[in-house]
Amino acid sequence: MTSKSEVEKHYASEGITARVLTALRNVNGPNVPITPDTLAPIDHFHGKGVIATEELAAVLQPRASGHLLDIGCGIGGPARWIAAKYGCRVTGVDLTLEFCEAARELNSLTGLTDRVEILHGSALSLPLVDDSFDRAYSQAALMNISDKGGVFREAFRVLRPGGLLALSLAGAGTAGEPRYPLPWATTTATSFLATPDEIRGDLLATGFEIVFVRDAAAASAAALAPVLKQLETEGLPPLGEHVVTGENAKEWRINWVRSTAEGRLSMIEALARKPA
Ligand SMILES: C[S@@+](CC[C@H](N)C(=O)[O-])C[C@H]1O[C@@H](n2cnc3c(N)ncnc32)[C@H](O)[C@@H]1O
């Protein structure tokens, strides 16, 4: 057995699926159907919830016959939601074993095992063969990885020629260091923030063509202002990422929204293409 990295220790906990189901049934009743939509308030772990997954998928336009890769898939909410909505297959890879186990259990409960596969592994060494995916995406995972070029080289390797890579991640801002702890890291030891220009440079150096790289921090901060107010006045809602990560999520989310509004974090969105 290998020891856990600091990143895995940040995310890992026992009994995730049981907590998710208990929270869902407490709020929606014992007979609530377990679907990608009913799970969505809990299992999209990137701050902006299912709306962000919807926006990312709209950029990728998955085909029903397509096969997508989710790099850093968490407990699989985005992968299940995209597979259910577009009828495609999704393979998710994640470093945190407990997240992979919960993702597989939730795949089974939602009846999506045949279309959503979860692999335990690192984005820097994908357990996948070359030229095997039409599309790839990574949401809110690259902040934990310093060697972003290494992730892009692996994504490039497993994408078919003409394949697309979509990214959404928090990045460095222009107004100094963000406030820690944050949802992905309690200190700078496991937080590696790049600027939009650095992401562009790493993608180009890998061989990708850039469709766009943009900073959506201003729009995010505006959209998240009501979330901050709710957190400060009413606390955490009954359903949210904290069901997975614990009550610390309140402080983490407040710091994330404030740091974004203060220009201490950017919100990088990118779309790149492996040349045909
Ligand atoms: C904030 S969560 C986002 C999860 C998911 N993308 C979502 O949006 O719901 C970040 C995820 O990245 C994963 N991660 C961090 N470093 C990784 C690496 N080197 N390889 C694969 N996954 C990694 C973590 O285990 C965690 O599940």
Short mmCIF file of C-alpha atoms and ligand atoms in Angstrom, two decimals:
data_model
loop_
_atom_site.label_atom_id
_atom_site.label_comp_id
_atom_site.label_asym_id
_atom_site.label_seq_id
_atom_site.Cartn_x
_atom_site.Cartn_y
_atom_site.Cartn_z
CA MET A 1 0.00 0.00 0.00
CA THR A 2 1.38 3.42 -0.93
CA SER A 3 0.98 6.38 1.41
CA LYS A 4 -1.39 9.15 0.44
CA SER A 5 -0.12 12.40 -1.05
CA GLU A 6 -1.10 15.69 0.62
CA VAL A 7 -3.60 16.30 -2.19
CA GLU A 8 -5.34 12.96 -1.55
CA LYS A 9 -5.37 13.65 2.21
CA HIS A 10 -7.15 16.94 1.54
CA TYR A 11 -9.98 15.20 -0.34
CA ALA A 12 -10.23 11.68 1.09
CA SER A 13 -12.76 10.54 3.68
CA GLU A 14 -14.70 7.37 4.42
CA GLY A 15 -18.40 6.80 3.77
CA ILE A 16 -18.93 9.40 1.05
CA THR A 17 -21.78 7.60 -0.76
CA ALA A 18 -23.67 6.98 2.48
CA ARG A 19 -23.40 10.66 3.42
CA VAL A 20 -24.58 11.75 -0.03
CA LEU A 21 -27.64 9.45 0.09
CA THR A 22 -28.52 10.42 3.67
CA ALA A 23 -28.36 14.14 2.87
CA LEU A 24 -30.38 13.71 -0.32
CA ARG A 25 -33.11 11.69 1.45
CA ASN A 26 -33.23 14.05 4.44
CA VAL A 27 -33.98 16.94 2.10
CA ASN A 28 -36.05 15.28 -0.65
CA GLY A 29 -37.69 12.36 1.16
CA PRO A 30 -36.84 8.65 1.42
CA ASN A 31 -38.09 7.83 -2.09
CA VAL A 32 -36.13 10.46 -3.96
CA PRO A 33 -34.86 9.00 -7.25
CA ILE A 34 -31.07 8.83 -7.44
CA THR A 35 -30.29 10.56 -10.75
CA PRO A 36 -27.59 12.87 -12.11
CA ASP A 37 -30.06 15.75 -11.64
CA THR A 38 -31.08 14.99 -8.04
CA LEU A 39 -27.42 14.44 -7.10
CA ALA A 40 -26.28 17.62 -8.85
CA PRO A 41 -26.37 19.98 -5.81
CA ILE A 42 -23.80 17.69 -4.14
CA ASP A 43 -21.67 15.94 -6.75
CA HIS A 44 -20.37 18.78 -8.93
CA PHE A 45 -17.36 19.80 -6.88
CA HIS A 46 -16.12 23.01 -8.49
CA GLY A 47 -17.91 25.86 -6.77
CA LYS A 48 -20.33 26.84 -9.52
CA GLY A 49 -22.23 23.57 -9.58
CA VAL A 50 -24.09 21.99 -12.46
CA ILE A 51 -24.35 25.31 -14.33
CA ALA A 52 -20.58 25.29 -14.86
CA THR A 53 -20.72 21.69 -16.12
CA GLU A 54 -23.52 22.65 -18.50
CA GLU A 55 -21.43 25.55 -19.85
CA LEU A 56 -18.36 23.36 -20.28
CA ALA A 57 -20.34 20.66 -22.08
CA ALA A 58 -21.93 23.25 -24.37
CA VAL A 59 -18.43 24.27 -25.46
CA LEU A 60 -17.46 20.64 -26.16
CA GLN A 61 -20.75 19.65 -27.85
CA PRO A 62 -20.37 15.90 -27.15
CA ARG A 63 -21.84 13.52 -29.73
CA ALA A 64 -23.92 10.55 -28.58
CA SER A 65 -21.36 8.28 -30.25
CA GLY A 66 -18.46 10.13 -28.61
CA HIS A 67 -16.13 9.15 -25.77
CA LEU A 68 -15.03 11.88 -23.35
CA LEU A 69 -12.27 11.93 -20.76
CA ASP A 70 -12.78 13.73 -17.43
CA ILE A 71 -9.38 14.55 -15.88
CA GLY A 72 -9.71 14.83 -12.08
CA CYS A 73 -13.33 13.62 -12.11
CA GLY A 74 -13.98 13.80 -8.34
CA ILE A 75 -17.02 11.72 -7.33
CA GLY A 76 -18.16 11.75 -10.95
CA GLY A 77 -21.05 14.23 -10.94
CA PRO A 78 -20.01 16.04 -14.14
CA ALA A 79 -19.22 12.74 -15.92
CA ARG A 80 -22.63 11.26 -15.06
CA TRP A 81 -24.48 14.46 -15.93
CA ILE A 82 -22.80 14.75 -19.35
CA ALA A 83 -23.28 11.03 -20.14
CA ALA A 84 -26.98 11.22 -19.22
CA LYS A 85 -27.61 14.48 -21.09
CA TYR A 86 -25.70 13.72 -24.29
CA GLY A 87 -25.93 9.92 -24.41
CA CYS A 88 -22.14 9.64 -24.77
CA ARG A 89 -19.54 7.60 -22.85
CA VAL A 90 -17.30 9.28 -20.26
CA THR A 91 -14.16 7.92 -18.61
CA GLY A 92 -13.11 9.71 -15.44
CA VAL A 93 -9.65 9.55 -13.88
CA ASP A 94 -8.97 10.71 -10.33
CA LEU A 95 -6.10 10.56 -7.87
CA THR A 96 -8.25 10.16 -4.74
CA LEU A 97 -9.22 6.51 -4.23
CA GLU A 98 -12.20 7.30 -1.98
CA PHE A 99 -13.60 9.62 -4.66
CA CYS A 100 -13.22 6.89 -7.29
CA GLU A 101 -15.02 4.39 -5.06
CA ALA A 102 -17.89 6.82 -4.40
CA ALA A 103 -18.07 7.67 -8.12
CA ARG A 104 -18.42 3.97 -9.04
CA GLU A 105 -21.13 3.43 -6.38
CA LEU A 106 -23.07 6.46 -7.64
CA ASN A 107 -22.66 5.28 -11.25
CA SER A 108 -24.28 2.02 -10.21
CA LEU A 109 -27.12 3.72 -8.30
CA THR A 110 -27.88 5.98 -11.29
CA GLY A 111 -27.75 3.07 -13.76
CA LEU A 112 -24.85 4.58 -15.68
CA THR A 113 -22.14 1.94 -15.16
CA ASP A 114 -22.21 0.99 -18.82
CA ARG A 115 -21.45 4.54 -19.96
CA VAL A 116 -19.36 6.06 -17.14
CA GLU A 117 -16.10 4.34 -16.25
CA ILE A 118 -13.91 5.50 -13.37
CA LEU A 119 -10.17 4.85 -13.20
CA HIS A 120 -7.95 5.51 -10.20
CA GLY A 121 -4.79 7.25 -11.39
CA SER A 122 -2.92 10.46 -12.01
CA ALA A 123 -3.51 13.08 -14.68
CA LEU A 124 0.28 13.03 -15.14
CA SER A 125 0.30 9.36 -16.12
CA LEU A 126 -3.11 8.49 -17.55
CA PRO A 127 -3.86 4.74 -17.54
CA LEU A 128 -5.17 5.03 -21.10
CA VAL A 129 -4.00 4.24 -24.62
CA ASP A 130 -3.03 6.82 -27.27
CA ASP A 131 -5.57 8.44 -29.61
CA SER A 132 -8.63 7.05 -27.80
CA PHE A 133 -10.87 10.05 -26.98
CA ASP A 134 -12.85 12.63 -29.02
CA ARG A 135 -13.00 15.15 -26.24
CA ALA A 136 -11.39 15.73 -22.86
CA TYR A 137 -12.09 18.18 -20.07
CA SER A 138 -10.83 19.09 -16.64
CA GLN A 139 -12.81 21.11 -14.13
CA ALA A 140 -11.26 22.53 -10.96
CA ALA A 141 -8.48 19.94 -10.75
CA LEU A 142 -5.39 21.57 -12.28
CA MET A 143 -4.93 23.87 -9.27
CA ASN A 144 -3.57 20.83 -7.41
CA ILE A 145 -0.96 20.03 -10.08
CA SER A 146 2.21 22.08 -10.56
CA ASP A 147 3.25 20.40 -13.84
CA LYS A 148 0.38 21.57 -16.00
CA GLY A 149 2.41 20.94 -19.15
CA GLY A 150 2.64 17.30 -18.05
CA VAL A 151 -1.16 17.06 -17.84
CA PHE A 152 -1.53 18.68 -21.26
CA ARG A 153 0.99 16.25 -22.80
CA GLU A 154 -1.01 13.31 -21.44
CA ALA A 155 -4.30 14.80 -22.69
CA PHE A 156 -2.70 15.38 -26.10
CA ARG A 157 -1.47 11.78 -26.20
CA VAL A 158 -4.88 10.21 -25.50
CA LEU A 159 -6.90 12.56 -27.73
CA ARG A 160 -7.47 11.63 -31.37
CA PRO A 161 -6.26 14.10 -34.01
CA GLY A 162 -8.81 16.92 -34.13
CA GLY A 163 -9.90 16.17 -30.52
CA LEU A 164 -10.83 18.98 -28.13
CA LEU A 165 -9.65 19.75 -24.59
CA ALA A 166 -11.76 22.09 -22.43
CA LEU A 167 -10.45 23.50 -19.15
CA SER A 168 -11.97 25.34 -16.24
CA LEU A 169 -9.76 26.18 -13.29
CA ALA A 170 -8.99 28.82 -10.73
CA GLY A 171 -5.77 30.64 -11.56
CA ALA A 172 -3.47 33.30 -10.18
CA GLY A 173 -4.96 36.78 -9.89
CA THR A 174 -3.28 40.14 -10.23
CA ALA A 175 -3.91 41.42 -6.68
CA GLY A 176 -1.66 39.17 -4.63
CA GLU A 177 -2.09 35.77 -2.98
CA PRO A 178 -5.61 34.40 -2.40
CA ARG A 179 -6.99 33.85 1.08
CA TYR A 180 -6.39 30.29 2.31
CA PRO A 181 -7.84 27.76 3.07
CA LEU A 182 -9.53 27.25 -0.31
CA PRO A 183 -11.73 24.37 -1.54
CA TRP A 184 -8.79 22.63 -3.25
CA ALA A 185 -6.02 23.33 -0.73
CA THR A 186 -5.67 24.54 2.83
CA THR A 187 -2.20 26.07 2.18
CA THR A 188 0.08 26.99 -0.72
CA ALA A 189 1.81 23.60 -0.37
CA THR A 190 -0.79 21.92 -2.63
CA SER A 191 -2.04 24.93 -4.58
CA PHE A 192 -0.34 25.74 -7.89
CA LEU A 193 -1.94 28.74 -9.53
CA ALA A 194 -1.08 29.67 -13.11
CA THR A 195 -2.03 32.80 -15.04
CA PRO A 196 -4.16 32.58 -18.19
CA ASP A 197 -1.03 33.42 -20.22
CA GLU A 198 0.91 30.55 -18.61
CA ILE A 199 -1.94 28.14 -19.46
CA ARG A 200 -1.91 29.41 -23.04
CA GLY A 201 1.88 28.97 -23.23
CA ASP A 202 1.78 25.41 -21.82
CA LEU A 203 -1.00 24.39 -24.24
CA LEU A 204 0.90 25.82 -27.23
CA ALA A 205 4.17 24.20 -26.12
CA THR A 206 2.36 20.83 -26.02
CA GLY A 207 1.23 21.21 -29.63
CA PHE A 208 -2.41 22.22 -29.07
CA GLU A 209 -4.06 24.88 -31.19
CA ILE A 210 -5.81 27.47 -29.03
CA VAL A 211 -9.51 28.08 -29.65
CA PHE A 212 -9.72 30.44 -26.65
CA VAL A 213 -8.14 31.12 -23.27
CA ARG A 214 -10.05 33.66 -21.17
CA ASP A 215 -10.41 34.93 -17.63
CA ALA A 216 -14.03 34.73 -16.48
CA ALA A 217 -13.31 36.00 -12.94
CA ALA A 218 -15.38 39.19 -13.23
CA ALA A 219 -18.50 37.31 -14.39
CA SER A 220 -17.90 34.61 -11.75
CA ALA A 221 -17.52 37.13 -8.96
CA ALA A 222 -20.78 38.83 -9.95
CA ALA A 223 -22.62 35.50 -10.19
CA LEU A 224 -21.21 34.36 -6.84
CA ALA A 225 -22.03 37.52 -4.86
CA PRO A 226 -25.41 36.12 -3.69
CA VAL A 227 -23.67 32.87 -2.66
CA LEU A 228 -21.30 34.84 -0.42
CA LYS A 229 -24.19 36.71 1.19
CA GLN A 230 -26.07 33.47 1.81
CA LEU A 231 -23.01 31.78 3.32
CA GLU A 232 -22.35 34.71 5.64
CA THR A 233 -25.94 35.15 6.80
CA GLU A 234 -27.50 31.67 6.64
CA GLY A 235 -24.46 29.36 6.47
CA LEU A 236 -24.22 26.29 4.26
CA PRO A 237 -27.37 25.10 2.44
CA PRO A 238 -28.68 21.59 3.27
CA LEU A 239 -27.18 20.16 0.07
CA GLY A 240 -23.76 21.07 -1.27
CA GLU A 241 -20.15 19.98 -1.75
CA HIS A 242 -19.76 20.05 2.04
CA VAL A 243 -21.71 16.77 2.23
CA VAL A 244 -18.55 15.30 0.66
CA THR A 245 -15.87 17.54 2.13
CA GLY A 246 -17.23 18.51 5.58
CA GLU A 247 -18.23 21.72 7.35
CA ASN A 248 -14.88 23.42 6.59
CA ALA A 249 -16.38 24.01 3.16
CA LYS A 250 -18.07 27.16 4.46
CA GLU A 251 -14.76 28.92 5.16
CA TRP A 252 -13.24 27.48 1.96
CA ARG A 253 -16.08 28.80 -0.19
CA ILE A 254 -16.12 32.23 1.45
CA ASN A 255 -12.37 32.58 0.84
CA TRP A 256 -12.75 31.44 -2.78
CA VAL A 257 -15.57 33.89 -3.60
CA ARG A 258 -13.84 36.80 -1.78
CA SER A 259 -10.47 36.10 -3.38
CA THR A 260 -12.11 36.02 -6.83
CA ALA A 261 -13.95 39.30 -6.20
CA GLU A 262 -10.71 40.91 -4.93
CA GLY A 263 -8.69 39.93 -8.02
CA ARG A 264 -6.58 37.44 -6.03
CA LEU A 265 -7.83 34.58 -8.21
CA SER A 266 -8.61 34.36 -11.89
CA MET A 267 -11.14 31.91 -13.35
CA ILE A 268 -9.50 30.40 -16.39
CA GLU A 269 -11.59 28.87 -19.16
CA ALA A 270 -9.84 27.40 -22.19
CA LEU A 271 -10.58 25.36 -25.28
CA ALA A 272 -7.77 23.79 -27.30
CA ARG A 273 -7.61 21.40 -30.25
CA LYS A 274 -5.13 18.66 -31.12
CA PRO A 275 -4.29 19.37 -34.76
CA ALA A 276 -6.13 17.12 -37.22
C1 LIG B 1 -12.14 20.23 -6.63
S1 LIG B 1 -12.17 18.55 -7.11
C2 LIG B 1 -13.03 18.63 -8.68
C3 LIG B 1 -13.68 17.34 -9.03
C4 LIG B 1 -14.49 17.33 -10.35
N1 LIG B 1 -13.66 17.75 -11.46
C5 LIG B 1 -15.73 18.15 -10.28
O1 LIG B 1 -15.74 19.22 -10.90
O2 LIG B 1 -16.70 17.74 -9.61
C6 LIG B 1 -10.48 18.29 -7.67
C7 LIG B 1 -10.21 16.84 -8.02
O3 LIG B 1 -8.95 16.75 -8.67
C8 LIG B 1 -8.36 15.52 -8.28
N2 LIG B 1 -6.92 15.57 -8.54
C9 LIG B 1 -6.00 16.38 -7.97
N3 LIG B 1 -4.75 16.11 -8.45
C10 LIG B 1 -4.91 15.12 -9.36
C11 LIG B 1 -4.01 14.40 -10.20
N4 LIG B 1 -2.68 14.63 -10.20
N5 LIG B 1 -4.51 13.45 -11.02
C12 LIG B 1 -5.85 13.17 -11.02
N6 LIG B 1 -6.75 13.81 -10.23
C13 LIG B 1 -6.29 14.77 -9.42
C14 LIG B 1 -8.73 15.41 -6.81
O4 LIG B 1 -8.59 14.10 -6.33
C15 LIG B 1 -10.16 15.92 -6.84
O5 LIG B 1 -11.06 14.86 -7.05
#
